[in-house]
């Protein structure tokens, strides 16, 4: 016997309910339930023996077939290249550069003699041409399909063979098989399922661009992220042009890698020198730190300005780090080092628009603040790596050797470290301290 089944799915959180409800019991959103695909469900139990389990030891392993994307940083994030037949989702805020990087990759793949189809539901073919001209990509193997109907894509696949398909964006395409409009949870899920099947059955690699919601998650149900092999997020600072590509899920590699890019008028350029150092002149208030982005150490410049305050309360302001951490470090400087910062405004800025969210830069932050407070410049070929604890003790952080080696590569000749670092790195001078007051009294 065949019975029809309807599910209701919440558009904001993806919760599934058998009946329509006004308010989602999971996320509390009102009027967010939409009808999902009507399925035919047979109530009679049917047994099938078409698929039998196989012993794991008897299954022959497959070599993962990887192709380079022509962009090193992108390959690295994917774990060493694009895996054939995989589905990769790239999410990011509006205007961050998703379409730009997709078109650049499409063109690099075309240069490698791969045939590429770029389906855009957001822009017309001539808009894409305009971007291609700006990016100076002139690719003979890239075909553009400007449509929102996914059935157009499948129709075209009958006649043409493509190695790579780009869908920009998954929220704008729909299938006529469902009655709901593009962008609804049911459509996004259905179309993604079709594309995953296509990728797996024909070995075509599919890139999906995903729009993100206000709170930064990829719009659509979480299930979208479960369906695909790899999920990448594109983030960055709009004003300075630095873009970071981060893997949050990867079935074929680690999620620790990040790719660094800079947005220029001619497109995204890979950043190969990893130092975000603003200029080469010494000045009070500058100190070098080494932070980790994923597993990657980056030498960054911490800038600080300490000035007299003209109001009843002093001002503390940061750009690129946690304000509470700055308050804590200032309190430690007052209490443990005896610096009278109560009557001063303290500003801290991380050069290059990067954000630090780990304590490894603490020593550099206190050094930069004291450098500005005392009006004494620090040499730029020294760096500081370590955490400052509430009792004023200095502590090592993760991957110390990695960070020190990065300093060496960037031409830094001396590093100041916590005393509990008990290893050594050749070719760089290491100076160690136990307490923050001991450390600051030594350098100033
Ligand atoms: N002429 C230009 N010079 C420099 N940068 C430009 C220029 N035109 C566009 N850009 C950059 O490209 C960005 C837009 O890139 P892109 O269209 O790839 O973003 P997107 O993530 O696909 O956006 P959307 O979500 O709207 O599709 C702009 O925010 C800007 O930083
Ligand atoms: Mg776009």
PDB file of N, CA, C and O and ligand atoms in Angstrom, residues 92-102 118 122-123 131 134 168-169 209-211 234 238 241 243 263-268, ligand 1:
ATOM      1  N   UNK A  92      30.177  32.661   3.102  1.00  0.00           N
ATOM      2  CA  UNK A  92      30.808  33.917   3.484  1.00  0.00           C
ATOM      3  C   UNK A  92      29.823  35.052   3.366  1.00  0.00           C
ATOM      4  O   UNK A  92      28.806  34.925   2.671  1.00  0.00           O
ATOM      5  N   UNK A  93      30.123  36.152   4.034  1.00  0.00           N
ATOM      6  CA  UNK A  93      29.220  37.303   4.038  1.00  0.00           C
ATOM      7  C   UNK A  93      29.110  37.909   2.640  1.00  0.00           C
ATOM      8  O   UNK A  93      29.989  37.689   1.811  1.00  0.00           O
ATOM      9  N   UNK A  94      28.051  38.691   2.407  1.00  0.00           N
ATOM     10  CA  UNK A  94      27.911  39.326   1.094  1.00  0.00           C
ATOM     11  C   UNK A  94      29.131  40.187   0.770  1.00  0.00           C
ATOM     12  O   UNK A  94      29.609  40.918   1.636  1.00  0.00           O
ATOM     13  N   UNK A  95      29.621  40.061  -0.431  1.00  0.00           N
ATOM     14  CA  UNK A  95      30.716  40.924  -0.885  1.00  0.00           C
ATOM     15  C   UNK A  95      32.084  40.545  -0.393  1.00  0.00           C
ATOM     16  O   UNK A  95      33.066  41.245  -0.652  1.00  0.00           O
ATOM     17  N   UNK A  96      32.223  39.428   0.280  1.00  0.00           N
ATOM     18  CA  UNK A  96      33.531  39.043   0.822  1.00  0.00           C
ATOM     19  C   UNK A  96      34.463  38.548  -0.289  1.00  0.00           C
ATOM     20  O   UNK A  96      35.692  38.615  -0.165  1.00  0.00           O
ATOM     21  N   UNK A  97      33.875  38.063  -1.388  1.00  0.00           N
ATOM     22  CA  UNK A  97      34.720  37.628  -2.512  1.00  0.00           C
ATOM     23  C   UNK A  97      34.506  36.179  -2.917  1.00  0.00           C
ATOM     24  O   UNK A  97      35.382  35.579  -3.519  1.00  0.00           O
ATOM     25  N   UNK A  98      33.335  35.631  -2.617  1.00  0.00           N
ATOM     26  CA  UNK A  98      33.069  34.227  -2.961  1.00  0.00           C
ATOM     27  C   UNK A  98      33.073  34.031  -4.476  1.00  0.00           C
ATOM     28  O   UNK A  98      33.742  33.131  -4.994  1.00  0.00           O
ATOM     29  N   UNK A  99      32.320  34.888  -5.168  1.00  0.00           N
ATOM     30  CA  UNK A  99      32.245  34.732  -6.622  1.00  0.00           C
ATOM     31  C   UNK A  99      33.612  34.979  -7.249  1.00  0.00           C
ATOM     32  O   UNK A  99      33.976  34.345  -8.236  1.00  0.00           O
ATOM     33  N   UNK A 100      34.369  35.914  -6.654  1.00  0.00           N
ATOM     34  CA  UNK A 100      35.696  36.226  -7.184  1.00  0.00           C
ATOM     35  C   UNK A 100      36.596  35.008  -7.130  1.00  0.00           C
ATOM     36  O   UNK A 100      37.197  34.623  -8.132  1.00  0.00           O
ATOM     37  N   UNK A 101      36.676  34.369  -5.966  1.00  0.00           N
ATOM     38  CA  UNK A 101      37.591  33.223  -5.857  1.00  0.00           C
ATOM     39  C   UNK A 101      37.097  32.057  -6.710  1.00  0.00           C
ATOM     40  O   UNK A 101      37.895  31.349  -7.332  1.00  0.00           O
ATOM     41  N   UNK A 102      35.782  31.890  -6.812  1.00  0.00           N
ATOM     42  CA  UNK A 102      35.248  30.807  -7.634  1.00  0.00           C
ATOM     43  C   UNK A 102      35.646  30.999  -9.100  1.00  0.00           C
ATOM     44  O   UNK A 102      36.064  30.073  -9.766  1.00  0.00           O
ATOM     45  N   UNK A 118      30.135  27.128 -15.041  1.00  0.00           N
ATOM     46  CA  UNK A 118      29.880  28.071 -13.955  1.00  0.00           C
ATOM     47  C   UNK A 118      28.420  28.466 -14.040  1.00  0.00           C
ATOM     48  O   UNK A 118      28.016  29.193 -14.947  1.00  0.00           O
ATOM     49  N   UNK A 122      22.770  34.343  -9.619  1.00  0.00           N
ATOM     50  CA  UNK A 122      22.761  35.694  -9.042  1.00  0.00           C
ATOM     51  C   UNK A 122      23.079  36.756 -10.064  1.00  0.00           C
ATOM     52  O   UNK A 122      22.616  37.875  -9.979  1.00  0.00           O
ATOM     53  N   UNK A 123      23.955  36.412 -11.003  1.00  0.00           N
ATOM     54  CA  UNK A 123      24.419  37.423 -11.940  1.00  0.00           C
ATOM     55  C   UNK A 123      24.202  36.963 -13.379  1.00  0.00           C
ATOM     56  O   UNK A 123      24.202  35.769 -13.654  1.00  0.00           O
ATOM     57  N   UNK A 131      33.328  40.888 -14.586  1.00  0.00           N
ATOM     58  CA  UNK A 131      34.239  40.506 -13.503  1.00  0.00           C
ATOM     59  C   UNK A 131      35.475  39.802 -14.074  1.00  0.00           C
ATOM     60  O   UNK A 131      36.591  40.081 -13.683  1.00  0.00           O
ATOM     61  N   UNK A 134      37.862  42.248 -15.336  1.00  0.00           N
ATOM     62  CA  UNK A 134      38.580  42.921 -14.247  1.00  0.00           C
ATOM     63  C   UNK A 134      39.657  42.007 -13.665  1.00  0.00           C
ATOM     64  O   UNK A 134      40.752  42.439 -13.333  1.00  0.00           O
ATOM     65  N   UNK A 168      26.644  29.180  -8.091  1.00  0.00           N
ATOM     66  CA  UNK A 168      26.744  30.445  -7.364  1.00  0.00           C
ATOM     67  C   UNK A 168      25.359  31.100  -7.345  1.00  0.00           C
ATOM     68  O   UNK A 168      24.936  31.680  -8.326  1.00  0.00           O
ATOM     69  N   UNK A 169      24.559  31.030  -6.336  1.00  0.00           N
ATOM     70  CA  UNK A 169      24.761  30.331  -5.093  1.00  0.00           C
ATOM     71  C   UNK A 169      23.674  29.280  -4.919  1.00  0.00           C
ATOM     72  O   UNK A 169      22.676  29.320  -5.646  1.00  0.00           O
ATOM     73  N   UNK A 209      28.418  27.774  -3.685  1.00  0.00           N
ATOM     74  CA  UNK A 209      28.582  29.003  -2.912  1.00  0.00           C
ATOM     75  C   UNK A 209      27.365  29.099  -2.002  1.00  0.00           C
ATOM     76  O   UNK A 209      26.246  28.872  -2.450  1.00  0.00           O
ATOM     77  N   UNK A 210      27.585  29.375  -0.736  1.00  0.00           N
ATOM     78  CA  UNK A 210      26.464  29.468   0.203  1.00  0.00           C
ATOM     79  C   UNK A 210      26.393  30.845   0.823  1.00  0.00           C
ATOM     80  O   UNK A 210      27.398  31.386   1.275  1.00  0.00           O
ATOM     81  N   UNK A 211      25.196  31.439   0.801  1.00  0.00           N
ATOM     82  CA  UNK A 211      25.034  32.728   1.486  1.00  0.00           C
ATOM     83  C   UNK A 211      24.957  32.470   2.975  1.00  0.00           C
ATOM     84  O   UNK A 211      24.498  31.412   3.392  1.00  0.00           O
ATOM     85  N   UNK A 234      34.699  31.855   4.288  1.00  0.00           N
ATOM     86  CA  UNK A 234      35.538  32.951   3.843  1.00  0.00           C
ATOM     87  C   UNK A 234      35.280  34.116   4.796  1.00  0.00           C
ATOM     88  O   UNK A 234      34.142  34.556   4.936  1.00  0.00           O
ATOM     89  N   UNK A 238      36.827  43.858   5.823  1.00  0.00           N
ATOM     90  CA  UNK A 238      36.508  44.535   4.566  1.00  0.00           C
ATOM     91  C   UNK A 238      37.433  45.696   4.275  1.00  0.00           C
ATOM     92  O   UNK A 238      37.876  45.909   3.172  1.00  0.00           O
ATOM     93  N   UNK A 241      41.156  44.510   3.330  1.00  0.00           N
ATOM     94  CA  UNK A 241      41.362  43.596   2.216  1.00  0.00           C
ATOM     95  C   UNK A 241      41.961  42.249   2.550  1.00  0.00           C
ATOM     96  O   UNK A 241      42.250  41.481   1.659  1.00  0.00           O
ATOM     97  N   UNK A 243      41.703  38.499   3.583  1.00  0.00           N
ATOM     98  CA  UNK A 243      40.655  37.475   3.594  1.00  0.00           C
ATOM     99  C   UNK A 243      41.262  36.157   4.080  1.00  0.00           C
ATOM    100  O   UNK A 243      42.359  35.784   3.671  1.00  0.00           O
ATOM    101  N   UNK A 263      42.484  41.075  -1.014  1.00  0.00           N
ATOM    102  CA  UNK A 263      41.591  41.493  -2.096  1.00  0.00           C
ATOM    103  C   UNK A 263      42.170  42.710  -2.798  1.00  0.00           C
ATOM    104  O   UNK A 263      42.363  43.758  -2.196  1.00  0.00           O
ATOM    105  N   UNK A 264      42.472  42.538  -4.083  1.00  0.00           N
ATOM    106  CA  UNK A 264      42.981  43.657  -4.876  1.00  0.00           C
ATOM    107  C   UNK A 264      41.994  43.891  -6.013  1.00  0.00           C
ATOM    108  O   UNK A 264      41.132  43.055  -6.255  1.00  0.00           O
ATOM    109  N   UNK A 265      42.163  44.997  -6.750  1.00  0.00           N
ATOM    110  CA  UNK A 265      41.197  45.233  -7.821  1.00  0.00           C
ATOM    111  C   UNK A 265      41.277  44.144  -8.884  1.00  0.00           C
ATOM    112  O   UNK A 265      40.298  43.831  -9.545  1.00  0.00           O
ATOM    113  N   UNK A 266      42.467  43.526  -9.032  1.00  0.00           N
ATOM    114  CA  UNK A 266      42.558  42.451 -10.023  1.00  0.00           C
ATOM    115  C   UNK A 266      42.283  41.073  -9.414  1.00  0.00           C
ATOM    116  O   UNK A 266      42.663  40.055  -9.957  1.00  0.00           O
ATOM    117  N   UNK A 267      41.611  41.057  -8.260  1.00  0.00           N
ATOM    118  CA  UNK A 267      41.181  39.779  -7.680  1.00  0.00           C
ATOM    119  C   UNK A 267      41.911  39.430  -6.399  1.00  0.00           C
ATOM    120  O   UNK A 267      42.635  40.250  -5.838  1.00  0.00           O
ATOM    121  N   UNK A 268      41.689  38.193  -5.952  1.00  0.00           N
ATOM    122  CA  UNK A 268      42.307  37.764  -4.702  1.00  0.00           C
ATOM    123  C   UNK A 268      43.726  37.283  -4.969  1.00  0.00           C
ATOM    124  O   UNK A 268      43.953  36.473  -5.852  1.00  0.00           O
TER     125      UNK A 268
HETATM  126  N1  LIG B   1      36.984  47.323  -8.991  1.00  0.00           N
HETATM  127  C1  LIG B   1      37.258  46.736  -7.835  1.00  0.00           C
HETATM  128  N2  LIG B   1      38.407  46.981  -7.212  1.00  0.00           N
HETATM  129  C2  LIG B   1      38.716  46.379  -6.061  1.00  0.00           C
HETATM  130  N3  LIG B   1      37.947  45.506  -5.429  1.00  0.00           N
HETATM  131  C3  LIG B   1      36.778  45.221  -6.011  1.00  0.00           C
HETATM  132  C4  LIG B   1      36.371  45.797  -7.206  1.00  0.00           C
HETATM  133  N4  LIG B   1      35.168  45.320  -7.532  1.00  0.00           N
HETATM  134  C5  LIG B   1      34.839  44.462  -6.532  1.00  0.00           C
HETATM  135  N5  LIG B   1      35.822  44.414  -5.635  1.00  0.00           N
HETATM  136  C6  LIG B   1      35.849  43.593  -4.403  1.00  0.00           C
HETATM  137  O1  LIG B   1      35.151  42.400  -4.632  1.00  0.00           O
HETATM  138  C7  LIG B   1      34.139  42.248  -3.656  1.00  0.00           C
HETATM  139  C8  LIG B   1      32.949  41.569  -4.250  1.00  0.00           C
HETATM  140  O2  LIG B   1      33.358  40.281  -4.565  1.00  0.00           O
HETATM  141  P1  LIG B   1      32.345  39.120  -4.935  1.00  0.00           P
HETATM  142  O3  LIG B   1      31.308  39.618  -5.866  1.00  0.00           O
HETATM  143  O4  LIG B   1      33.174  37.967  -5.323  1.00  0.00           O
HETATM  144  O5  LIG B   1      31.691  38.835  -3.517  1.00  0.00           O
HETATM  145  P2  LIG B   1      30.615  37.742  -3.158  1.00  0.00           P
HETATM  146  O6  LIG B   1      31.066  37.158  -1.862  1.00  0.00           O
HETATM  147  O7  LIG B   1      30.388  36.832  -4.296  1.00  0.00           O
HETATM  148  O8  LIG B   1      29.339  38.629  -2.894  1.00  0.00           O
HETATM  149  P3  LIG B   1      27.790  38.234  -3.001  1.00  0.00           P
HETATM  150  O9  LIG B   1      27.465  37.555  -1.720  1.00  0.00           O
HETATM  151  O10 LIG B   1      27.126  39.548  -3.121  1.00  0.00           O
HETATM  152  O11 LIG B   1      27.637  37.369  -4.183  1.00  0.00           O
HETATM  153  C9  LIG B   1      33.841  43.624  -3.182  1.00  0.00           C
HETATM  154  O12 LIG B   1      33.344  43.634  -1.866  1.00  0.00           O
HETATM  155  C10 LIG B   1      35.180  44.302  -3.267  1.00  0.00           C
HETATM  156  O13 LIG B   1      35.931  44.033  -2.101  1.00  0.00           O
END
